[in-house]
XYZ file of C-alpha atoms in Angstrom:
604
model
C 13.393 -18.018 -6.078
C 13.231 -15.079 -7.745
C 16.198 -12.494 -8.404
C 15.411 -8.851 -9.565
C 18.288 -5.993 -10.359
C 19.122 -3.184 -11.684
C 20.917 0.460 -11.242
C 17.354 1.973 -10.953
C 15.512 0.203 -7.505
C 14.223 2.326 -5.113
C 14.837 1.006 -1.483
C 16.599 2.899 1.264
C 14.919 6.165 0.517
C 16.506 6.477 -2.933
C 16.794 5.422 -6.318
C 19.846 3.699 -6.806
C 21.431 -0.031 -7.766
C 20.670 -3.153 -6.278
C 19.249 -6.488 -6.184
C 15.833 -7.828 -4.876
C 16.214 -11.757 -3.708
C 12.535 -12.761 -3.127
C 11.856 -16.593 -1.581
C 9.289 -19.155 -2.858
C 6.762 -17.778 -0.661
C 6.726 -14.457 -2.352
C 8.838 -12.534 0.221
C 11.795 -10.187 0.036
C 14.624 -12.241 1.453
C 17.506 -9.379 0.884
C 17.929 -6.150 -0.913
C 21.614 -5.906 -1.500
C 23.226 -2.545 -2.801
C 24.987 -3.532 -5.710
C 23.836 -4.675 -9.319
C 24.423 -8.340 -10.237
C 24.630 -10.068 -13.396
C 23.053 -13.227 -14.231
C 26.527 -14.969 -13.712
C 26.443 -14.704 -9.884
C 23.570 -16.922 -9.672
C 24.439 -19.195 -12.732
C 24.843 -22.132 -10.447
C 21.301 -22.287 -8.932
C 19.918 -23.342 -12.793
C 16.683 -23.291 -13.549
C 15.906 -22.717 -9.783
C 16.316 -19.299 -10.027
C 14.202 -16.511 -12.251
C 16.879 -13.519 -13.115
C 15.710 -10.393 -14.282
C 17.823 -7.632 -14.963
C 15.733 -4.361 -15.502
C 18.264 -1.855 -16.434
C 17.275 1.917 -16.777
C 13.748 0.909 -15.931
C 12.854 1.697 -12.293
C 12.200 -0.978 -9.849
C 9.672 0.605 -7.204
C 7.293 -0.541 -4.585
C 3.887 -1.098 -5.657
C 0.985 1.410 -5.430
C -1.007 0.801 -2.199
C -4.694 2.883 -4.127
C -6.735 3.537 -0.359
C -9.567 4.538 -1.347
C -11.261 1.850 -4.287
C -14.873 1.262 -4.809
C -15.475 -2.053 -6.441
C -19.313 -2.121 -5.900
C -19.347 -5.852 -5.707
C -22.172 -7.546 -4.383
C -25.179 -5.891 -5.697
C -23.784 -3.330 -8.173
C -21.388 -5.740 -10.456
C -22.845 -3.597 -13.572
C -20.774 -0.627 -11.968
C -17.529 -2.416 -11.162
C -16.592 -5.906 -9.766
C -13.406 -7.408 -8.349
C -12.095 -8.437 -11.300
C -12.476 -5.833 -13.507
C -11.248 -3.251 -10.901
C -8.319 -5.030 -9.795
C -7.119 -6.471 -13.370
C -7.101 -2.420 -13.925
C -5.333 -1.671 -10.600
C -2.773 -4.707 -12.122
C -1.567 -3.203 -15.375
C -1.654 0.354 -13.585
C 1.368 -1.109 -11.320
C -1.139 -1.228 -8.246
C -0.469 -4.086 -6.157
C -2.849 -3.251 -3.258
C -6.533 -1.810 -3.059
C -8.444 -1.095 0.074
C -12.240 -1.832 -0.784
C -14.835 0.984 0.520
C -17.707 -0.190 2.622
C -19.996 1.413 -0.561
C -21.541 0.920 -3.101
C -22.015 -2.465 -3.062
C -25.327 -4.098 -1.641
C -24.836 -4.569 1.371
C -22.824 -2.236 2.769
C -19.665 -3.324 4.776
C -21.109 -2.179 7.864
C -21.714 -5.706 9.704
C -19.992 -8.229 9.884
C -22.468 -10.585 7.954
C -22.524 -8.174 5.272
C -18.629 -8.392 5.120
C -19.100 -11.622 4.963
C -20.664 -11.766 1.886
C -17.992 -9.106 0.252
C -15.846 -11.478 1.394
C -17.711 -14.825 -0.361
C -18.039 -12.407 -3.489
C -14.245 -11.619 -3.855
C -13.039 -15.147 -3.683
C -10.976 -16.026 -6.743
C -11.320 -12.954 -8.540
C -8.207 -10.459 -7.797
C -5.492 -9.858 -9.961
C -4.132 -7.453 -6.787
C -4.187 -8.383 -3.058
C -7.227 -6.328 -1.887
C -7.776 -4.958 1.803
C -11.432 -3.599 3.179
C -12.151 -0.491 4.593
C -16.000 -0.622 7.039
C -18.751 1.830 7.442
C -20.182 3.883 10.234
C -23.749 4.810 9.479
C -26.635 5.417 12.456
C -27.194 2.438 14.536
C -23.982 0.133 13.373
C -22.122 1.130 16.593
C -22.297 -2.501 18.085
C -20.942 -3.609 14.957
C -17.922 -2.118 14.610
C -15.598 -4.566 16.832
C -16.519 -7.511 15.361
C -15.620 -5.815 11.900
C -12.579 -5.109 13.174
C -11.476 -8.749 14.583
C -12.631 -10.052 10.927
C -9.896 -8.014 9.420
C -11.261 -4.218 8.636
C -8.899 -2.000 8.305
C -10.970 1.009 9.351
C -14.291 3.080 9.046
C -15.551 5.517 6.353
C -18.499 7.695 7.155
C -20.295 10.183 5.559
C -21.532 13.770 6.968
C -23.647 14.660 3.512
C -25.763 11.914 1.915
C -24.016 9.526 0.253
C -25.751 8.876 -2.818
C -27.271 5.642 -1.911
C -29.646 4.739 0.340
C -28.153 1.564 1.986
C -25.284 3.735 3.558
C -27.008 7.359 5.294
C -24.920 9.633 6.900
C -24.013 10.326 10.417
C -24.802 13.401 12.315
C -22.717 14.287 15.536
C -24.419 11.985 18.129
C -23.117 9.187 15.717
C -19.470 10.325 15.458
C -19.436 10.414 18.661
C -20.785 7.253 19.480
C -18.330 5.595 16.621
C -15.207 7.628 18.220
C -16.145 5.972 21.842
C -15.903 2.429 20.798
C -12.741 3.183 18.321
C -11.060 5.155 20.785
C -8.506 2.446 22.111
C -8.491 0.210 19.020
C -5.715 -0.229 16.363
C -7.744 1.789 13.605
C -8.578 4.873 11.540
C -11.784 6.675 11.788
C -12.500 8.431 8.197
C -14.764 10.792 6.905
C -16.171 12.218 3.586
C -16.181 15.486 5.005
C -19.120 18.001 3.030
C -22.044 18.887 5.359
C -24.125 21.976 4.856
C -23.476 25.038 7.045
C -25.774 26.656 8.986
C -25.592 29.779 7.294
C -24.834 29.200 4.172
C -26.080 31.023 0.399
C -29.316 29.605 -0.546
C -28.377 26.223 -1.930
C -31.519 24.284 0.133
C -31.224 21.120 1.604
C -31.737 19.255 -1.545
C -27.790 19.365 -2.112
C -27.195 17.406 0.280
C -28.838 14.972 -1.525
C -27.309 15.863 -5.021
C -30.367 17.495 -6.344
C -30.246 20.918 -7.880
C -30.067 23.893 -5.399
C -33.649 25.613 -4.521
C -32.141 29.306 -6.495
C -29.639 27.306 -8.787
C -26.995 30.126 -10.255
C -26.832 28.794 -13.441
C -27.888 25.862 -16.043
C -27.907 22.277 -14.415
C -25.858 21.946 -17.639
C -23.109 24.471 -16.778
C -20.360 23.386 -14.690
C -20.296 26.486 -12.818
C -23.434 25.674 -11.243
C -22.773 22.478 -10.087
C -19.738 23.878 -8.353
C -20.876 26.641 -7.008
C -23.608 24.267 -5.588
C -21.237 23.039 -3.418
C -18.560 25.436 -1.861
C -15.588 24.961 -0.209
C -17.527 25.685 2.774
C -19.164 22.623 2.735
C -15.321 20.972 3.270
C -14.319 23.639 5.961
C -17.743 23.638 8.414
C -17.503 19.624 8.312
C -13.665 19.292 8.967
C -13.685 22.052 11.724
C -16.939 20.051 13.456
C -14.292 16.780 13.404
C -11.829 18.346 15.043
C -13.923 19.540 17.481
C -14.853 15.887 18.376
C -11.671 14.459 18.571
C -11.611 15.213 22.234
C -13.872 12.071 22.674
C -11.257 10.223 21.327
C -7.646 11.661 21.743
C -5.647 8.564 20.744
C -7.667 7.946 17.395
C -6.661 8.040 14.099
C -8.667 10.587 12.121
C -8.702 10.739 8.428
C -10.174 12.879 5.488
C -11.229 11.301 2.457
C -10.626 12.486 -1.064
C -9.793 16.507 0.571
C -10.666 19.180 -2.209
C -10.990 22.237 -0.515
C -7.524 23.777 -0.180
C -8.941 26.386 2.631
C -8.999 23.649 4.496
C -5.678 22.751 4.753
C -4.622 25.652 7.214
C -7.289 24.141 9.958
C -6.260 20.564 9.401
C -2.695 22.022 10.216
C -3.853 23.824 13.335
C -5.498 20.758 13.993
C -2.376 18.564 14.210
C 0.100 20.766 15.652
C -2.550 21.082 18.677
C -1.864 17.337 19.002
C -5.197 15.696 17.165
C -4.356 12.434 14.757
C -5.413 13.729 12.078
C -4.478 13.484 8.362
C -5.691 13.728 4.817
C -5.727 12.523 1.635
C -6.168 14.068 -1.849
C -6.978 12.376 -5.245
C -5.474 12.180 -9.083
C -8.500 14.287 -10.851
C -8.011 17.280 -7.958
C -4.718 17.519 -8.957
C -5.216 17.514 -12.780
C -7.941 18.793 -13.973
C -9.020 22.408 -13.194
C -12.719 23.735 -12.767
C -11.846 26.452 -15.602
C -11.197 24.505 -18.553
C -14.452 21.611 -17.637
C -16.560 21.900 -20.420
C -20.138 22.156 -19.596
C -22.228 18.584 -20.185
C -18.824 16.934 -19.185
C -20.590 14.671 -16.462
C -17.842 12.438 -16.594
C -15.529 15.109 -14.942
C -18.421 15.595 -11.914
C -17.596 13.941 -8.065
C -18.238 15.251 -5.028
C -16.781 17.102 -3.138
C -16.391 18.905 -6.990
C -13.168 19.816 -8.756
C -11.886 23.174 -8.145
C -10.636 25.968 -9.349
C -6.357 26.140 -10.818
C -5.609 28.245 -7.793
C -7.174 25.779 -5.273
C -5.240 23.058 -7.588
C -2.105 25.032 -7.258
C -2.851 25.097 -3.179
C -3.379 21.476 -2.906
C 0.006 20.694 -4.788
C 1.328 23.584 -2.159
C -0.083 21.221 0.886
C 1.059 18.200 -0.550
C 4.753 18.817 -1.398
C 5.615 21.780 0.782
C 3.335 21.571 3.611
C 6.486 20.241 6.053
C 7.772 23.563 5.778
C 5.276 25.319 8.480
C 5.707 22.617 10.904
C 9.405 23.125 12.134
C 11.369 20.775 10.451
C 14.861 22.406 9.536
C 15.524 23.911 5.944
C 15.222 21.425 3.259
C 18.546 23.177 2.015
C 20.414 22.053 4.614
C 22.735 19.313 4.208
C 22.990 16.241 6.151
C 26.255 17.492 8.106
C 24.195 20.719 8.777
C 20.821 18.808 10.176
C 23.034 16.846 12.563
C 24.815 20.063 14.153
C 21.918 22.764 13.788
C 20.283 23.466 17.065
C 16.910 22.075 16.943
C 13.933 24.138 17.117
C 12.733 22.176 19.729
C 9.175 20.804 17.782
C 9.124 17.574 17.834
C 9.361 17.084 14.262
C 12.448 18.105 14.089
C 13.192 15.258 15.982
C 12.427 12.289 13.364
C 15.181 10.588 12.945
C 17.021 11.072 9.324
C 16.582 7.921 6.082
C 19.963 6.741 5.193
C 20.408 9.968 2.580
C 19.854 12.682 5.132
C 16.366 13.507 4.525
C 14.636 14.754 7.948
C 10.712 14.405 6.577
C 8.465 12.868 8.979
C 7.981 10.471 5.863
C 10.673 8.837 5.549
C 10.804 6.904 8.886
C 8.126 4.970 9.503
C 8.083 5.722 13.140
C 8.712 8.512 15.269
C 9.335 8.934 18.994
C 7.620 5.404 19.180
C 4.469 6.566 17.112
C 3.219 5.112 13.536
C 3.387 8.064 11.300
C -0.200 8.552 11.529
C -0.326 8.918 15.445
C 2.863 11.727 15.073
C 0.985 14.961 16.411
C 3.448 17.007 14.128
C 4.104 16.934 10.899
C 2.105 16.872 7.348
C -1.605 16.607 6.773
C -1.904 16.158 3.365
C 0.573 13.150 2.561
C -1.818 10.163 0.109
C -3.467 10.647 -2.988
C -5.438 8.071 -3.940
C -7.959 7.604 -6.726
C -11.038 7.122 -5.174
C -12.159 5.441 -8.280
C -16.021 5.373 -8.201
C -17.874 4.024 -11.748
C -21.030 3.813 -12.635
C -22.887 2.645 -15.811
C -23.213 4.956 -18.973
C -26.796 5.688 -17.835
C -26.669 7.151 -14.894
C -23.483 8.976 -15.639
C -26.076 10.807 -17.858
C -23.382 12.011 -20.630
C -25.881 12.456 -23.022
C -28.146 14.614 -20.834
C -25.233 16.462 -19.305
C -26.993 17.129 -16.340
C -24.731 17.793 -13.470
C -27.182 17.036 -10.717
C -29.240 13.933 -11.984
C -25.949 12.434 -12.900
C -23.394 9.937 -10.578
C -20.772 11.624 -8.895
C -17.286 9.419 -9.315
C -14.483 9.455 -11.840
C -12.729 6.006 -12.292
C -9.010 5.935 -12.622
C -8.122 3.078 -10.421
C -4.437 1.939 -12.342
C -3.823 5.412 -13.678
C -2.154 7.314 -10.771
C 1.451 6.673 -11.625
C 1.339 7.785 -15.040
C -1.175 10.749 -14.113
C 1.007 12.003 -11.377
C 4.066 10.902 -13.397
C 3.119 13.198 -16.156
C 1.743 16.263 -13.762
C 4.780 16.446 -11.853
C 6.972 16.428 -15.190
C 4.756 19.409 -16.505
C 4.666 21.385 -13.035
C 8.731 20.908 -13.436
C 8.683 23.233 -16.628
C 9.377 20.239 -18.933
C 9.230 21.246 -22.518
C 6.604 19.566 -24.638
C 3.936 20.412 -21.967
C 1.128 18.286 -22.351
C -1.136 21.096 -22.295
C -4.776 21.600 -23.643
C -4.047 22.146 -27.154
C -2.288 18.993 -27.410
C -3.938 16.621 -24.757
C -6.842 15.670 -26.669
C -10.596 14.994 -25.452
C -9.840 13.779 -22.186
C -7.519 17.206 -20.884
C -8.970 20.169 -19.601
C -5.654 21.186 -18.011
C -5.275 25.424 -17.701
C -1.585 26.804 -18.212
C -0.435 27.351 -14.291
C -1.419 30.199 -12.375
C 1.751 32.361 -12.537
C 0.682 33.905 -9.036
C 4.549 33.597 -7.539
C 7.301 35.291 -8.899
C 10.070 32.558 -9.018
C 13.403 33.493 -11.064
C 14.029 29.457 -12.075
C 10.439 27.332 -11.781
C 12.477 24.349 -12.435
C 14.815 24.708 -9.136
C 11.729 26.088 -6.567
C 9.735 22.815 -7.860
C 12.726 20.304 -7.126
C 13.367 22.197 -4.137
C 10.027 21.209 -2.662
C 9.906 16.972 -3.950
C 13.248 16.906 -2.676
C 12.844 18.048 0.884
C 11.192 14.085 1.051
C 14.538 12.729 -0.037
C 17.661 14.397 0.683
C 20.460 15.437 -1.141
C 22.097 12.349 -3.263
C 25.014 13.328 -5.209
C 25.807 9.673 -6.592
C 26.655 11.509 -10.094
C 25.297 8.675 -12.105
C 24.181 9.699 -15.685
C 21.338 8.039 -17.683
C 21.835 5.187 -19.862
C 20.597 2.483 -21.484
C 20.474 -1.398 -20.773
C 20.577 -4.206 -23.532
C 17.107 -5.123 -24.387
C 15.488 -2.409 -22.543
C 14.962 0.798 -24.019
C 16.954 3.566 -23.811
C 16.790 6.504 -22.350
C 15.194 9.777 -22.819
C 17.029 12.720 -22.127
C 14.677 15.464 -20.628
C 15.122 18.980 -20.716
C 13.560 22.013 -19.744
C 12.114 25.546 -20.937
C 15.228 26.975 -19.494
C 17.000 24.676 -21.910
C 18.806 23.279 -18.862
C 18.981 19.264 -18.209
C 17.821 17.993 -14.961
C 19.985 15.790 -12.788
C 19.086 12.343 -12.525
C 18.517 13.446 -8.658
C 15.995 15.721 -9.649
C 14.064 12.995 -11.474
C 14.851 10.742 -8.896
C 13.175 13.190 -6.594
C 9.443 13.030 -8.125
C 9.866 9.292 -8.631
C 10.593 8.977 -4.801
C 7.445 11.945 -3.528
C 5.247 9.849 -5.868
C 6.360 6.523 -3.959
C 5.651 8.166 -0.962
C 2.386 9.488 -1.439
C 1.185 6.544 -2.942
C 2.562 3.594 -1.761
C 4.595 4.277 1.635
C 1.858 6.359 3.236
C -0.917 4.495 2.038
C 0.081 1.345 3.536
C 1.174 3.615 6.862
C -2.804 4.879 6.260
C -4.663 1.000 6.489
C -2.237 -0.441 8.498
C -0.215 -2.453 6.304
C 3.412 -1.142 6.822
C 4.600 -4.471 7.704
C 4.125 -6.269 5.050
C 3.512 -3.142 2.125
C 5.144 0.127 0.939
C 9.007 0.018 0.404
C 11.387 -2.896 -0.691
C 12.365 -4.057 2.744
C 13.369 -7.356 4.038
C 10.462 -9.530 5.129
C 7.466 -7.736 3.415
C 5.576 -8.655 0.254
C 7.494 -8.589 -2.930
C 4.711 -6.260 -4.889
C 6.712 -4.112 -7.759
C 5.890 -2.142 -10.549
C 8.533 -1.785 -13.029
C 7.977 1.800 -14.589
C 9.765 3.065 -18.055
C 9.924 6.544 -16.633
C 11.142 7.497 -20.170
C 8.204 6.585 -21.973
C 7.568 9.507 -24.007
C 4.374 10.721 -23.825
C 0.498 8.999 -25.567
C -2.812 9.125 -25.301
C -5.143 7.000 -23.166
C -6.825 4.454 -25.196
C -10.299 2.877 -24.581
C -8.792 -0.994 -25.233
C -5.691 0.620 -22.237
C -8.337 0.402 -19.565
C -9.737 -2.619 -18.036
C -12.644 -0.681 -16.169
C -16.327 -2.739 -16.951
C -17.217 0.682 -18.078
C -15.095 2.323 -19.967
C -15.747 6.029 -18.907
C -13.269 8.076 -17.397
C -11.813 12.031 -18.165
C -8.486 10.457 -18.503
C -9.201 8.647 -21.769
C -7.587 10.684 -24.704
C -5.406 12.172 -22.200
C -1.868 11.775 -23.185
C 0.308 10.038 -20.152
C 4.324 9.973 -19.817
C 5.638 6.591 -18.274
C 4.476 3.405 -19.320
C 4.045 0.333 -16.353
C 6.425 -2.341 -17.874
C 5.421 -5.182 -15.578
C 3.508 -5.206 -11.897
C 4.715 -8.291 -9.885
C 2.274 -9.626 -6.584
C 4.427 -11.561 -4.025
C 7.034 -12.837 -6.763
C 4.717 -13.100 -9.280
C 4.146 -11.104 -12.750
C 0.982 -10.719 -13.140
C 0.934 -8.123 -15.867
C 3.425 -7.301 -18.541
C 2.871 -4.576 -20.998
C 3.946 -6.732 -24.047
C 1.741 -9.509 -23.215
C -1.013 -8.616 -20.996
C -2.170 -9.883 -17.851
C -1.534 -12.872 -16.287
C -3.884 -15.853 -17.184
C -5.270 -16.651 -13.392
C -5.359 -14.224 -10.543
C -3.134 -14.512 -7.836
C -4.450 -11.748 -5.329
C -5.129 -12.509 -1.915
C -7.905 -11.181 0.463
C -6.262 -9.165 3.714
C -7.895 -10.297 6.701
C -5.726 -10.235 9.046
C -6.312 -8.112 12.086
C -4.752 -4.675 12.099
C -2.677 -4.522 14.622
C -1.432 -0.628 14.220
């Protein structure tokens, strides 16, 4: 038995005290709402573990959906072990494995087989699988789905590897006919070339340089111009054109970069199609403008964008539950309850526990999973659809955007990356900015394209529309043995409430954790601190001040990412799996790995 407490746990839908009891077989027994002292369960003895975290924050642990771990046939990329002892000390308790680039693909069920055979006794993280649709696997796809896949990737564009083509419509729409009824998600890397498009040639599509390139292969610029948001746009309008072979479908959009897709993905939804999409750490972070050229390590597909596209992908993500009905995230609880409904159905979700109306915070909604709710946001995961590669063909000493492999590996990161983004977009003095981020940053100053009196308010405004108003009036501190707190303030000189920090902590949950597991199907047992599911925690000094990523912090097999150098706020105290510490910043990770394979059949 296991007991965990402190004033800083997030259940309920908020930050606040309480105590985790977790059982022997790694399962949350109780969450109660007070704090406890080691004293109330002084007469179980050495049959209970008591931790008392303090200021630290007790949250759920990162569910990362979208996780290449290239094992069999690519180990020299990635492997299980070296991607999920970096998911570990990253406070990711969870990965969903995609169907590439390992050899075989997972797109039959011998193949998954053999993932399967391959991952056995080497996760430091519980680790879920994700199947492919490519031409002529139709027949396969049930059987996948009875072994325990959680649900099908395809690609529209070439893939970058041979063993995993892309589909063209016939082939969606085969794949959509035998998913149609099923408890799954149908997802798609979503680039394909339009029919009229500038004269980039058919050779994109299969990442060579464009027949009229616009630049040097070595200049950034060319590589993104290569591929325009158009590419995102034709391909997500031509899936929700096909969802009417499947209306009862889940429908999903891999790693979404294109923010001018966003408004059709919206249309989309409100017309009734499952649809949803997911965005990823680097889109969010680094900007297009400030990418060095050469800087191969900073190239994926579909490409990074420009600050403005950034700045309309944070807009989607936080705010994007605005244009769908739901009532004014000003109004207070008392107001929600007597306001006359617009009449959408999203302004029917029922309210958490601290009056929050998002469509997030329940996780169902007029007897619908969150991602069957016709209503609602599109853009609710990011993910870090961490893709390595070996030095070579990452090609850093060539710099050649077009010869070189498209993925940025960050698998572990995401809490401190979005962590330390959300802090900045808050107007947080000492900005980790360019000047003082080091070689990994290539951050712009924010487009200052709205005229907002107070930055700090409009941006807490947004996060907290997930959460609610909470006016528990509970200062920071410090806790014995733990350290103390930082006191943050802002360009305006003001400090922010606790709320307001409690507010980021809780959107990052939600995007990360919550509606990932809501994503593959594993709300039951993942996502929140609930009675009955898994106890998977990340303990998180949100405090931390600010330093840089070091090559010796990352666990990767090769050590190449754009975030190393970059300096990160937070630091990931411990990440526990079912009960279990299995990495603690002071000593490491744990000596065995205690992750388990998901194979259970989804069942929503």
């Amino acid at each position: 038995m296991r007991v965990i407490t402190g004033r800083r746990i997030l259940y309920g839908g908020q930050i606040q005290p309480g105590t985790i009891i977790i059982n022997d077989a790694g399962k949350i027994d109780a969450v109660l709402p007070h704090r406890s002292s080691a004293a109330d369960y002084a007469r179980l003895g050495d049959r209970v573990k008591f931790d008392d975290y303090g200021e630290y924050v007790v949250m759920p642990g990162l569910v990362d959906a979208h996780v290449h771990l290239n094992e069999p046939g690519r180990t020299d990329w990635e492997g299980f072990r070296t991607g999920t002892m970096s998911a570990a000390a990253g406070g990711v308790t969870t990965v969903i494995d995609m169907p590439l680039n390992a050899i075989p693909p997972t797109t039959t069920l011998e193949n998954f087989k053999r993932k399967i055979d391959a991952a056995q006794g080497q996760c430091w993280v519980d680790v879920a699988f994700w199947g492919g649709v490519v031409p002529g696997n139709s027949k396969d796809l049930l059987p996948l789905i009875d072994a325990g896949i959680r649900g099908f990737k395809c690609f529209m564009i070439d893939s970058g590897v041979d063993e995993f083509p892309a589909v063209n419509e016939n082939d969606i729409i085969e794949a959509m006919s035998v998913l149609a009824d099923q408890p799954t998600i149908l997802m798609f890397h979503a680039e394909f070339l339009p029919p009229i498009s500038s004269s980039v040639g058919d050779a994109v599509m299969h990442s060579q340089p464009p027949l009229q390139p616009t630049g040097p292969i070595t200049a950034y610029k060319t590589f993104l111009e290569s591929r325009p948001p158009s590419f995102e746009t034709y391909a997500i309008s031509m899936i929700c054109a096909l969802a009417k072979n499947a209306p009862r479908l889940n429908l999903h959009v891999v790693h979404l970069s294109a923010a001018e897709a966003l408004q059709t993905l919206e249309d989309a939804r409100a017309d009734g199609i499952r649809i949803t999409a997911e965005t990823c750490f680097h889109y969010l972070t680094f900007a297009a403008e400030s990418i060095p050229d050469s800087r191969t390590d900073l190239k994926c597909c579909p490409p990074i964008r420009t600050a403005d596209n950034q700045e309309s992908l944070w807009d989607g993500l936080i705010r994007s539950v605005e244009n769908k009905g739901i009532l004014s995230r000003r109004q207070s609880f008392a107001n929600v309850q007597t306001a006359a409904f617009s009449g959408s159905p999203s302004s029917l979700t029922p309210p958490l526990s601290n009056g929050s109306t998002s469509p997030f915070g329940a996780q169902q909604s007029m007897g619908l999973t969150q991602s069957q709710q016709p209503f609602g946001p599109v853009l609710r995961t990011v993910v870090s659809d961490h893709s390595p590669c070996t030095p070579e063909l990452k090609g850093l000493s060539k710099g050649d955007f077009f010869s070189s492999w498209g993925g940025i590996s960050s698998v572990g990161l995401g809490l401190r990356i979005l962590w330390t983004e959300c802090l900045r977009r808050a107007g947080l003095e000492e900005d980790i900015g360019e000047e003082s981020a080091g070689i990994g940053h290539y951050h712009p100053p924010l487009p200052q394209k709205k005229a907002v009196p107070n930055p700090r308010k409009a941006f807490f405004d947004s996060v907290s529309m997930f959460t609610g108003s909470n006016t528990m009036g509970i200062s920071p501190g410090s806790s014995p043995g733990r350290s103390p707190g930082r006191s943050y303030s802002f360009i305006d000189d003001t400090t922010p409430t606790e709320q307001e920090i409690n507010d980021i902590l809780l959107s990052i949950w939600r995007w990360t954790s919550y509606n990932t597991s809501v994503q593959s199907g594993l709300i039951h047992r993942k996502g929140s601190l609930t009675e009955g599911k898994d106890a998977d925690i990340v303990v998180f000094d949100a405090t931390f001040a600010d330093e840089p990523l070091l090559l010796d912090q990352v666990y990767y097999k090769n050590k190449i990412s754009p975030y190393v150098g970059m300096r990160l706020r937070g630091r990931v105290v411990e990440t526990i799996l079912g009960g279990n510490t299995i990495y603690e910043h002071s000593t490491g990770l744990s000596e065995t790995p205690l992750g388990s394979l998901i194979l259970e059949r989804r069942v929503s």
